[in-house]
Tab-separated table of C-alpha atoms and ligand atoms in Angstrom:
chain	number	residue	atom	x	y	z
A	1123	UNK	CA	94.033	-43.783	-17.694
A	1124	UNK	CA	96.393	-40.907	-18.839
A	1125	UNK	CA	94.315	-37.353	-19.367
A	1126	UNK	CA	95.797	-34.028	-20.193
A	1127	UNK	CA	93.195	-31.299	-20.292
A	1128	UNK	CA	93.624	-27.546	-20.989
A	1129	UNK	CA	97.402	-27.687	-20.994
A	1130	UNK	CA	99.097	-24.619	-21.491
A	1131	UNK	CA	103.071	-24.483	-21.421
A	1132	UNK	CA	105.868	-21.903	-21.822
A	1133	UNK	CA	109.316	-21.485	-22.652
A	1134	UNK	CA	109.818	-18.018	-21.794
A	1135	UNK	CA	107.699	-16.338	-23.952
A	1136	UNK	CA	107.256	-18.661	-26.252
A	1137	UNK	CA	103.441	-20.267	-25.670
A	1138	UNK	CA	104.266	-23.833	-27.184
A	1139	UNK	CA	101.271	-25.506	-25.636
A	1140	UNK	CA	98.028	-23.377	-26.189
A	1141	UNK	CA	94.985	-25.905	-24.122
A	1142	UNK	CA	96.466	-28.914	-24.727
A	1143	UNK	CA	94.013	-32.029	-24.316
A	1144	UNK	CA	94.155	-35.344	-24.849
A	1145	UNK	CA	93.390	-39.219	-23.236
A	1146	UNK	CA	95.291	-42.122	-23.663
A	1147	UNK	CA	93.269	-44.941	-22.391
A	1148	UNK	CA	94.393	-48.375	-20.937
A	1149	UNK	CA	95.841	-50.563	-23.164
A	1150	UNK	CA	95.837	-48.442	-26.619
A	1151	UNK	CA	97.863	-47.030	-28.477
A	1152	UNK	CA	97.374	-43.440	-29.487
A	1153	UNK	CA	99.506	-41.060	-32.223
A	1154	UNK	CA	99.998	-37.749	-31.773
A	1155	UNK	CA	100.714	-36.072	-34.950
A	1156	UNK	CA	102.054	-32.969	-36.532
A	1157	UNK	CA	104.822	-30.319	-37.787
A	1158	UNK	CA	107.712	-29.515	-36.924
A	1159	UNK	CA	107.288	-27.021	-33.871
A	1160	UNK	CA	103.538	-28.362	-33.441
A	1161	UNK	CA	104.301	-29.081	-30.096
A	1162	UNK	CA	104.611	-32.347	-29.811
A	1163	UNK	CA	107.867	-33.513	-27.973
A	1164	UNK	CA	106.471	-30.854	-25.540
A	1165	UNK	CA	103.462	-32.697	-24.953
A	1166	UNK	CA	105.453	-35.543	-23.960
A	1167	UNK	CA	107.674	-33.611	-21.845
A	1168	UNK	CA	104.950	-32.021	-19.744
A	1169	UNK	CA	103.648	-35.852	-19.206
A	1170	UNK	CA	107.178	-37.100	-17.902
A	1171	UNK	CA	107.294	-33.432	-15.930
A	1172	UNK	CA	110.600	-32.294	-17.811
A	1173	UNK	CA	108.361	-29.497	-18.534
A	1174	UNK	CA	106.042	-27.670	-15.687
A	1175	UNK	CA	103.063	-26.574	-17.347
A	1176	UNK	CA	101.294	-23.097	-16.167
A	1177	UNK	CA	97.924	-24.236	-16.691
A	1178	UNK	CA	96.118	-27.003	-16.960
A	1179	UNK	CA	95.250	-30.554	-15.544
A	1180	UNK	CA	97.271	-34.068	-15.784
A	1181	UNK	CA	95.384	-37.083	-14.370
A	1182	UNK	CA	96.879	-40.457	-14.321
A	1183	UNK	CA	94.722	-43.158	-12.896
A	1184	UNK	CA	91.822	-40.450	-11.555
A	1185	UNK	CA	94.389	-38.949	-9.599
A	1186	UNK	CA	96.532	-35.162	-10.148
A	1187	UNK	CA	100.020	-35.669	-11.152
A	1188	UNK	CA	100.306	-32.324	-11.397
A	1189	UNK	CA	102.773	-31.594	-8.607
A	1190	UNK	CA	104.683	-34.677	-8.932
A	1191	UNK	CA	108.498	-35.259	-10.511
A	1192	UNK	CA	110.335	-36.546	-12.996
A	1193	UNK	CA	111.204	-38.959	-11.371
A	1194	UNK	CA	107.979	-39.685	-9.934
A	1195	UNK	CA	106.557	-40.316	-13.003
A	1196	UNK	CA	108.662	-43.240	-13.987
A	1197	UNK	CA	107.874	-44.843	-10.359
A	1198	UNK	CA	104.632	-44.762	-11.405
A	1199	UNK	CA	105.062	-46.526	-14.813
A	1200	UNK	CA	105.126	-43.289	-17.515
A	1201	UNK	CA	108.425	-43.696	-19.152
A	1202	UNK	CA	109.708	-41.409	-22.367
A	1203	UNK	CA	111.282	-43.035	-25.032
A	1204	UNK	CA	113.311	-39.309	-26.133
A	1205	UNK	CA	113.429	-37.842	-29.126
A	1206	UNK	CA	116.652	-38.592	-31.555
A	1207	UNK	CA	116.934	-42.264	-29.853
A	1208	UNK	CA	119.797	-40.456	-26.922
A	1209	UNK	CA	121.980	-43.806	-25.685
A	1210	UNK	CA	124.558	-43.473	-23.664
A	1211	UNK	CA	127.608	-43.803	-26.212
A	1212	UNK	CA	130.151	-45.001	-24.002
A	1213	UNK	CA	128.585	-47.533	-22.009
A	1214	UNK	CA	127.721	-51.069	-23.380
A	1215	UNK	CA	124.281	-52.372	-24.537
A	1216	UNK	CA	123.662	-54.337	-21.295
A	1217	UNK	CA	124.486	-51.289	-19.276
A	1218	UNK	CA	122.490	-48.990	-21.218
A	1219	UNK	CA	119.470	-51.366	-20.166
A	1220	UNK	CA	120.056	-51.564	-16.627
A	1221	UNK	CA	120.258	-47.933	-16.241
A	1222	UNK	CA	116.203	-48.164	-17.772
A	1223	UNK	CA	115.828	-50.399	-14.633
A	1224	UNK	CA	117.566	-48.145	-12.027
A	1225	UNK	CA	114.588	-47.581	-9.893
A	1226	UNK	CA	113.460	-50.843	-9.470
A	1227	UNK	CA	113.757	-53.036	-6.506
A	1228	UNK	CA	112.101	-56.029	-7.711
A	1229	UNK	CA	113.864	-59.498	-9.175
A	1230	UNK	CA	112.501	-59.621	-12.797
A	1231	UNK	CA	114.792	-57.470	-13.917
A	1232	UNK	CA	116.992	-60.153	-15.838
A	1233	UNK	CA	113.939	-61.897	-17.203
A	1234	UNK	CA	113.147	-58.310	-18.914
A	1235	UNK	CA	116.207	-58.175	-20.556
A	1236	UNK	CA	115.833	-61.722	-22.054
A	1237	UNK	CA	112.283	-59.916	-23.172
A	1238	UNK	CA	114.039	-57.161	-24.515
A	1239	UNK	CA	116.468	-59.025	-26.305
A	1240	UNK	CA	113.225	-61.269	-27.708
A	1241	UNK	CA	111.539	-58.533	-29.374
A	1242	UNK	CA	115.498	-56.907	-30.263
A	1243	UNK	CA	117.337	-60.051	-31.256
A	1244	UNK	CA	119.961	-58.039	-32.185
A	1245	UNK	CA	120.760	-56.145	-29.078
A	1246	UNK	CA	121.974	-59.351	-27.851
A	1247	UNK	CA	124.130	-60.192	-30.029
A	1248	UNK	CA	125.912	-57.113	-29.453
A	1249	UNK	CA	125.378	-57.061	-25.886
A	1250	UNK	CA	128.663	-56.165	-24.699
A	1251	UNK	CA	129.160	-53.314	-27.834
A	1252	UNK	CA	129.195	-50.128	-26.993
A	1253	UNK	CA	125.988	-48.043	-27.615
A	1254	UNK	CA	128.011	-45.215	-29.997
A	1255	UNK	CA	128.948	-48.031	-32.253
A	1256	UNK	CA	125.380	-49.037	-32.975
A	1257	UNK	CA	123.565	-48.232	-35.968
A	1258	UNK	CA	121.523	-45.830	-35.940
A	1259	UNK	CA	118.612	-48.307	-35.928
A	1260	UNK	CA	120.219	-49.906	-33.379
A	1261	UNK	CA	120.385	-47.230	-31.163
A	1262	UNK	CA	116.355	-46.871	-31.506
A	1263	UNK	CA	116.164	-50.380	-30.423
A	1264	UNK	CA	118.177	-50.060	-27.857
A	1265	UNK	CA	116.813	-46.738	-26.421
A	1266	UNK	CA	112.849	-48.349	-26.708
A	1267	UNK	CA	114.623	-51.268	-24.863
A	1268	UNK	CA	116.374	-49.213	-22.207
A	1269	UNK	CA	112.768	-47.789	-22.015
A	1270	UNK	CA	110.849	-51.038	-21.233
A	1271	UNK	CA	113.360	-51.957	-18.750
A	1272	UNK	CA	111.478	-49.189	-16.514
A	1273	UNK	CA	108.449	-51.362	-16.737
A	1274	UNK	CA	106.025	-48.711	-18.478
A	1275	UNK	CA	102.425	-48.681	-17.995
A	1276	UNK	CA	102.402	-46.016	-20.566
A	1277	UNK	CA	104.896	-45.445	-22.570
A	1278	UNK	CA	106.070	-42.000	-24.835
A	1279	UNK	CA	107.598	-42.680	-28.337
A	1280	UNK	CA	108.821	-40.101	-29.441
A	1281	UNK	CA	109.582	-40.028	-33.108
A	1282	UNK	CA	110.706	-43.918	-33.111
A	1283	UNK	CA	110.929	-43.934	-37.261
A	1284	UNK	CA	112.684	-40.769	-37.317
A	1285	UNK	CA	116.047	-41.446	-39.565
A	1286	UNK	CA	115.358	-44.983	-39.881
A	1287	UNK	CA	115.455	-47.221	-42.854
A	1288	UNK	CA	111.860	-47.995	-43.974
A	1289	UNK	CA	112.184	-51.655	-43.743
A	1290	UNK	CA	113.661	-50.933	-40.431
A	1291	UNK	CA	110.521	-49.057	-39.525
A	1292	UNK	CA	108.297	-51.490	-40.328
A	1293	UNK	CA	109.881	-53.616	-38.043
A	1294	UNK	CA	109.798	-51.384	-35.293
A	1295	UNK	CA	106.406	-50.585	-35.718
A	1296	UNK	CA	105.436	-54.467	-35.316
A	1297	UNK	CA	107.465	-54.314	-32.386
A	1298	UNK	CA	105.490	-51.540	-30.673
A	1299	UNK	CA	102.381	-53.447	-31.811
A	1300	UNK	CA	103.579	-55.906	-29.585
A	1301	UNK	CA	104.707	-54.572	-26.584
A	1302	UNK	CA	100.987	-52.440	-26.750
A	1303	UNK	CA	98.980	-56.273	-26.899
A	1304	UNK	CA	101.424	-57.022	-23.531
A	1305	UNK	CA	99.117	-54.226	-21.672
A	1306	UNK	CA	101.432	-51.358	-22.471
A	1307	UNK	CA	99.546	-47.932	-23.536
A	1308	UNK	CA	101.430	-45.882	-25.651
A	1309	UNK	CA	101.570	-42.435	-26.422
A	1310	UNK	CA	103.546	-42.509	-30.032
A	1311	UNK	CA	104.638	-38.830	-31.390
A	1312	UNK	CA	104.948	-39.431	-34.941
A	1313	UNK	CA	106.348	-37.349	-38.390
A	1314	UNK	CA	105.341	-40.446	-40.333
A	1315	UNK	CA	101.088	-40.162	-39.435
A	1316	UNK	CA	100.694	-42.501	-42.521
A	1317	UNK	CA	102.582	-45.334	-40.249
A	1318	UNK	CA	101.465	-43.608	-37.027
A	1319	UNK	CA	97.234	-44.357	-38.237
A	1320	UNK	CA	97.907	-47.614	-39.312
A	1321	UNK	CA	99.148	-48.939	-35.686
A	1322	UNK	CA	97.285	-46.572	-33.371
A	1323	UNK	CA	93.618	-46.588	-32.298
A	1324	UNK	CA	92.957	-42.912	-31.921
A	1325	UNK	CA	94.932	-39.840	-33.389
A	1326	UNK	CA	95.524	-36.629	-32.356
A	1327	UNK	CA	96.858	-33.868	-34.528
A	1328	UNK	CA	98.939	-30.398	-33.185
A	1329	UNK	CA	99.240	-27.397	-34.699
A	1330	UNK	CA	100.841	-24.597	-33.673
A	1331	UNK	CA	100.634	-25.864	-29.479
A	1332	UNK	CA	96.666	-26.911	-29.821
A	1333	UNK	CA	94.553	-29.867	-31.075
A	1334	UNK	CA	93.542	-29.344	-34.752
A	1335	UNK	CA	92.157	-32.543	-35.408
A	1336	UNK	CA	91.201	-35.509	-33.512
A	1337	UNK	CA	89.415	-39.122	-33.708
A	1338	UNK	CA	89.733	-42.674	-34.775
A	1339	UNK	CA	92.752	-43.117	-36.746
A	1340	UNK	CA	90.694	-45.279	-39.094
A	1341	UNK	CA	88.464	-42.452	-39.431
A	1342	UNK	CA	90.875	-39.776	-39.968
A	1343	UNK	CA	92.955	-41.742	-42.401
A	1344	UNK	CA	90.345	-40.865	-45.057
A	1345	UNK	CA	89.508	-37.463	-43.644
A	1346	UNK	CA	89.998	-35.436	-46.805
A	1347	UNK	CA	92.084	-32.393	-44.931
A	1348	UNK	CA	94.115	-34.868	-43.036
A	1349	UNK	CA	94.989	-36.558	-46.410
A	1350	UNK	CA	95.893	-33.476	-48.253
A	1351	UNK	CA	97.927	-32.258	-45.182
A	1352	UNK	CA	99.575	-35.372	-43.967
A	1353	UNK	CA	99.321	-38.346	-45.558
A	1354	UNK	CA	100.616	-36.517	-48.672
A	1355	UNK	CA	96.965	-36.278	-50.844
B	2542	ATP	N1	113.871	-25.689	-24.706
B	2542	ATP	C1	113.177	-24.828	-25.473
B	2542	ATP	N2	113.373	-23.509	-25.370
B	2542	ATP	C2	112.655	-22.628	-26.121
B	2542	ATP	N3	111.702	-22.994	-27.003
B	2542	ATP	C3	111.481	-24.295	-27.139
B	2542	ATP	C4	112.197	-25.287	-26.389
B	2542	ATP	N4	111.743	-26.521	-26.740
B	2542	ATP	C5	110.796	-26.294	-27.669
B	2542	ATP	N5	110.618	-24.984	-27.905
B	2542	ATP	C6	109.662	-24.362	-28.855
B	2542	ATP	O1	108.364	-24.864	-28.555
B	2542	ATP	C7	107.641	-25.157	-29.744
B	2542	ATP	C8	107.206	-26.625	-29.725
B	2542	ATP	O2	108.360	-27.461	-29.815
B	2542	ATP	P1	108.321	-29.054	-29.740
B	2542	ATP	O3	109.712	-29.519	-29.582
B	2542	ATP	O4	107.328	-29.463	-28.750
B	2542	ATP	O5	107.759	-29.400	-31.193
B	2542	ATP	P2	107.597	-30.803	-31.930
B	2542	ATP	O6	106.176	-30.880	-32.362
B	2542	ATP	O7	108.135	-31.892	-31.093
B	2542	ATP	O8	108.504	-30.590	-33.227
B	2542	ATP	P3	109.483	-31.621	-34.017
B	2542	ATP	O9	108.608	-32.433	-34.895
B	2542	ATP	O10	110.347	-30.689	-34.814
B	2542	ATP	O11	110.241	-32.420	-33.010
B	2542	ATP	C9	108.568	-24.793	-30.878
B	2542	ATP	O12	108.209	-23.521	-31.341
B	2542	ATP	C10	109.947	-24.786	-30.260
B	2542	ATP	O13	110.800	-23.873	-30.898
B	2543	MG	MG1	109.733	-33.161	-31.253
C-alpha cells in the first residue's frame, strides 16, 4: 500500500538517502534496520514529508504523495511515532492524546482513548500526570498512544525499544503485535533487529542511505552476514 522507490534525499550536502526503496504492504509489519547514520529516521521522515526528497517516487494507495504535506499525510492515515519518544512535558497524559487526535472530526475519539488506555493500562492511571513526570517507558507508551489517536493506517516506529528496560520492551513489542492484527501496517525502525525479525514479516536493512539487505525476516534471521553483523554472531 506504502512504496518508496529510488529515493534520494539531502541535507545540504550530505546525500543521506542514496535510491531508497522499499514496500510496506497492507496489514504487515515491516523493520527497517541498521546503524547509526544508516538512514533510517530519514526514511521515515521523507514518508511523513518532514523531509522533501530530490528524487524519487512515494506511492500510497497507487497514488503520488509526492507533492503532498505534512500534514497531509496524517489526514491520510501515515502517522510517525518520533524518534526519542518527544511528549509534550508540560501538558497532562489525556492532553498529550488529544493533541494525536487534532485533525479529526469524527466522534470515536473517546472510545480510542479507552483503546489506548486498554493496550497502556498504565497511562490511565496517570491520566491527569504530567507527561515530563513519566518514566521513560512511560513516555514511549504514551507517545505510540498519542500516535494511534491519529487513527494510522500505517504507522512509523521509530526506535520504540530505544532506552527501554528489556522486560519493558517485550511488552511493547506485544503491544505493536497487536495494534498490527487491528489492520494497522507498520513501518518499525529498529537498533534492536534481533526483536525487530522476530515481530515483523519482511526486513529491510540500510547502510550508509541505501538497501543492503532485504527479505523475509524469517529468512534473514539466519542469513549468515546478517547474523555476524546484527544479531551479534
Ligand atoms: N537535520 C540534519 N541535518 C544534517 N544532516 C542530517 C540531519 N539529519 C540527519 N542527518 C544525517 O543524515 C544521515 C542519516 O541520518 P538518520 O537520522 O536518518 O540516521 P538513522 O539511521 O536514523 O540513525 P540513528 O540510528 O542514529 O537514529 C546521517 O549521516 C546524519 O548525520
Ligand atoms: Mg534515527
Amino acid at each position: 500500500m506504502l512504496q518508496l522507490t529510488n529515493v534520494h534525499a539531502y541535507y545540504g550536502h550530505v546525500h543521506a538517502l542514496r535510491g531508497v526503496s522499499l514496500k510496506v504492504p497492507e496489514g504487515k509489519i515491516i523493520s527497517l534496520l541498521g546503524g547509526n547514520g544508516a538512514g533510517k529516521s530519514t526514511t521515515l521522515n521523507v514518508i511523513s514529508r518532514l523531509v522533501q526528497p530530490k528524487e524519487g517516487n512515494f506511492e500510497l494507495q497507487g497514488q503520488s504523495m509526492n507533492k503532498k504535506s505534512a500534514s497531509e499525510m496524517v489526514k491520510n492515515g501515515v502517522i510517525q511515532c518520533p524518534e526519542n519518544r518527544r511528549v509534550f512535558p508540560l501538558l497532562t497524559v489525556e492532553e498529550n492524546l488529544k493533541i494525536g487526535a487534532f485533525q479529526r472530526k469524527d466522534k470515536n475519539i473517546k472510545s480510542d482513548m479507552e483503546k489506548v488506555f486498554s493496550y497502556f493500562p498504565r497511562l490511565k492511571e496517570r491520566v491527569q500526570q504530567k507527561a515530563g513526570t513519566l518514566s521513560g517507558g512511560e513516555q514511549q507508551m504514551l507517545a505510540i498512544g498519542r500516535s494511534l489517536m491519529g487513527k494510522p493506517k500505517v504507522l512509523l516506529l521509530d526506535e520504540p525499544s530505544l532506552g527501554i528496560a528489556p522486560k519493558l520492551v517485550r511488552e511493547i513489542f506485544k503491544i505493536i503485535k497487536e495494534i498490527n492484527k487491528e489492520g494497522t501496517a507498520i513501518l518499525l525502525v529498529e537498533q534492536n533487529a534481533h526483536m525487530a525479525m522476530e515481530i515483523s514479516d519482511y526486513s529491510y536493512i540500510l547502510e550508509n542511505g541505501h538497501v543492503a539487505l532485504e527479505g523475509d525476516s524469517k529468512e534473514l534471521k539466519t542469513n549468515d552476514e546478517v547474523r555476524k553483523l546484527y544479531l551479534g554472531g
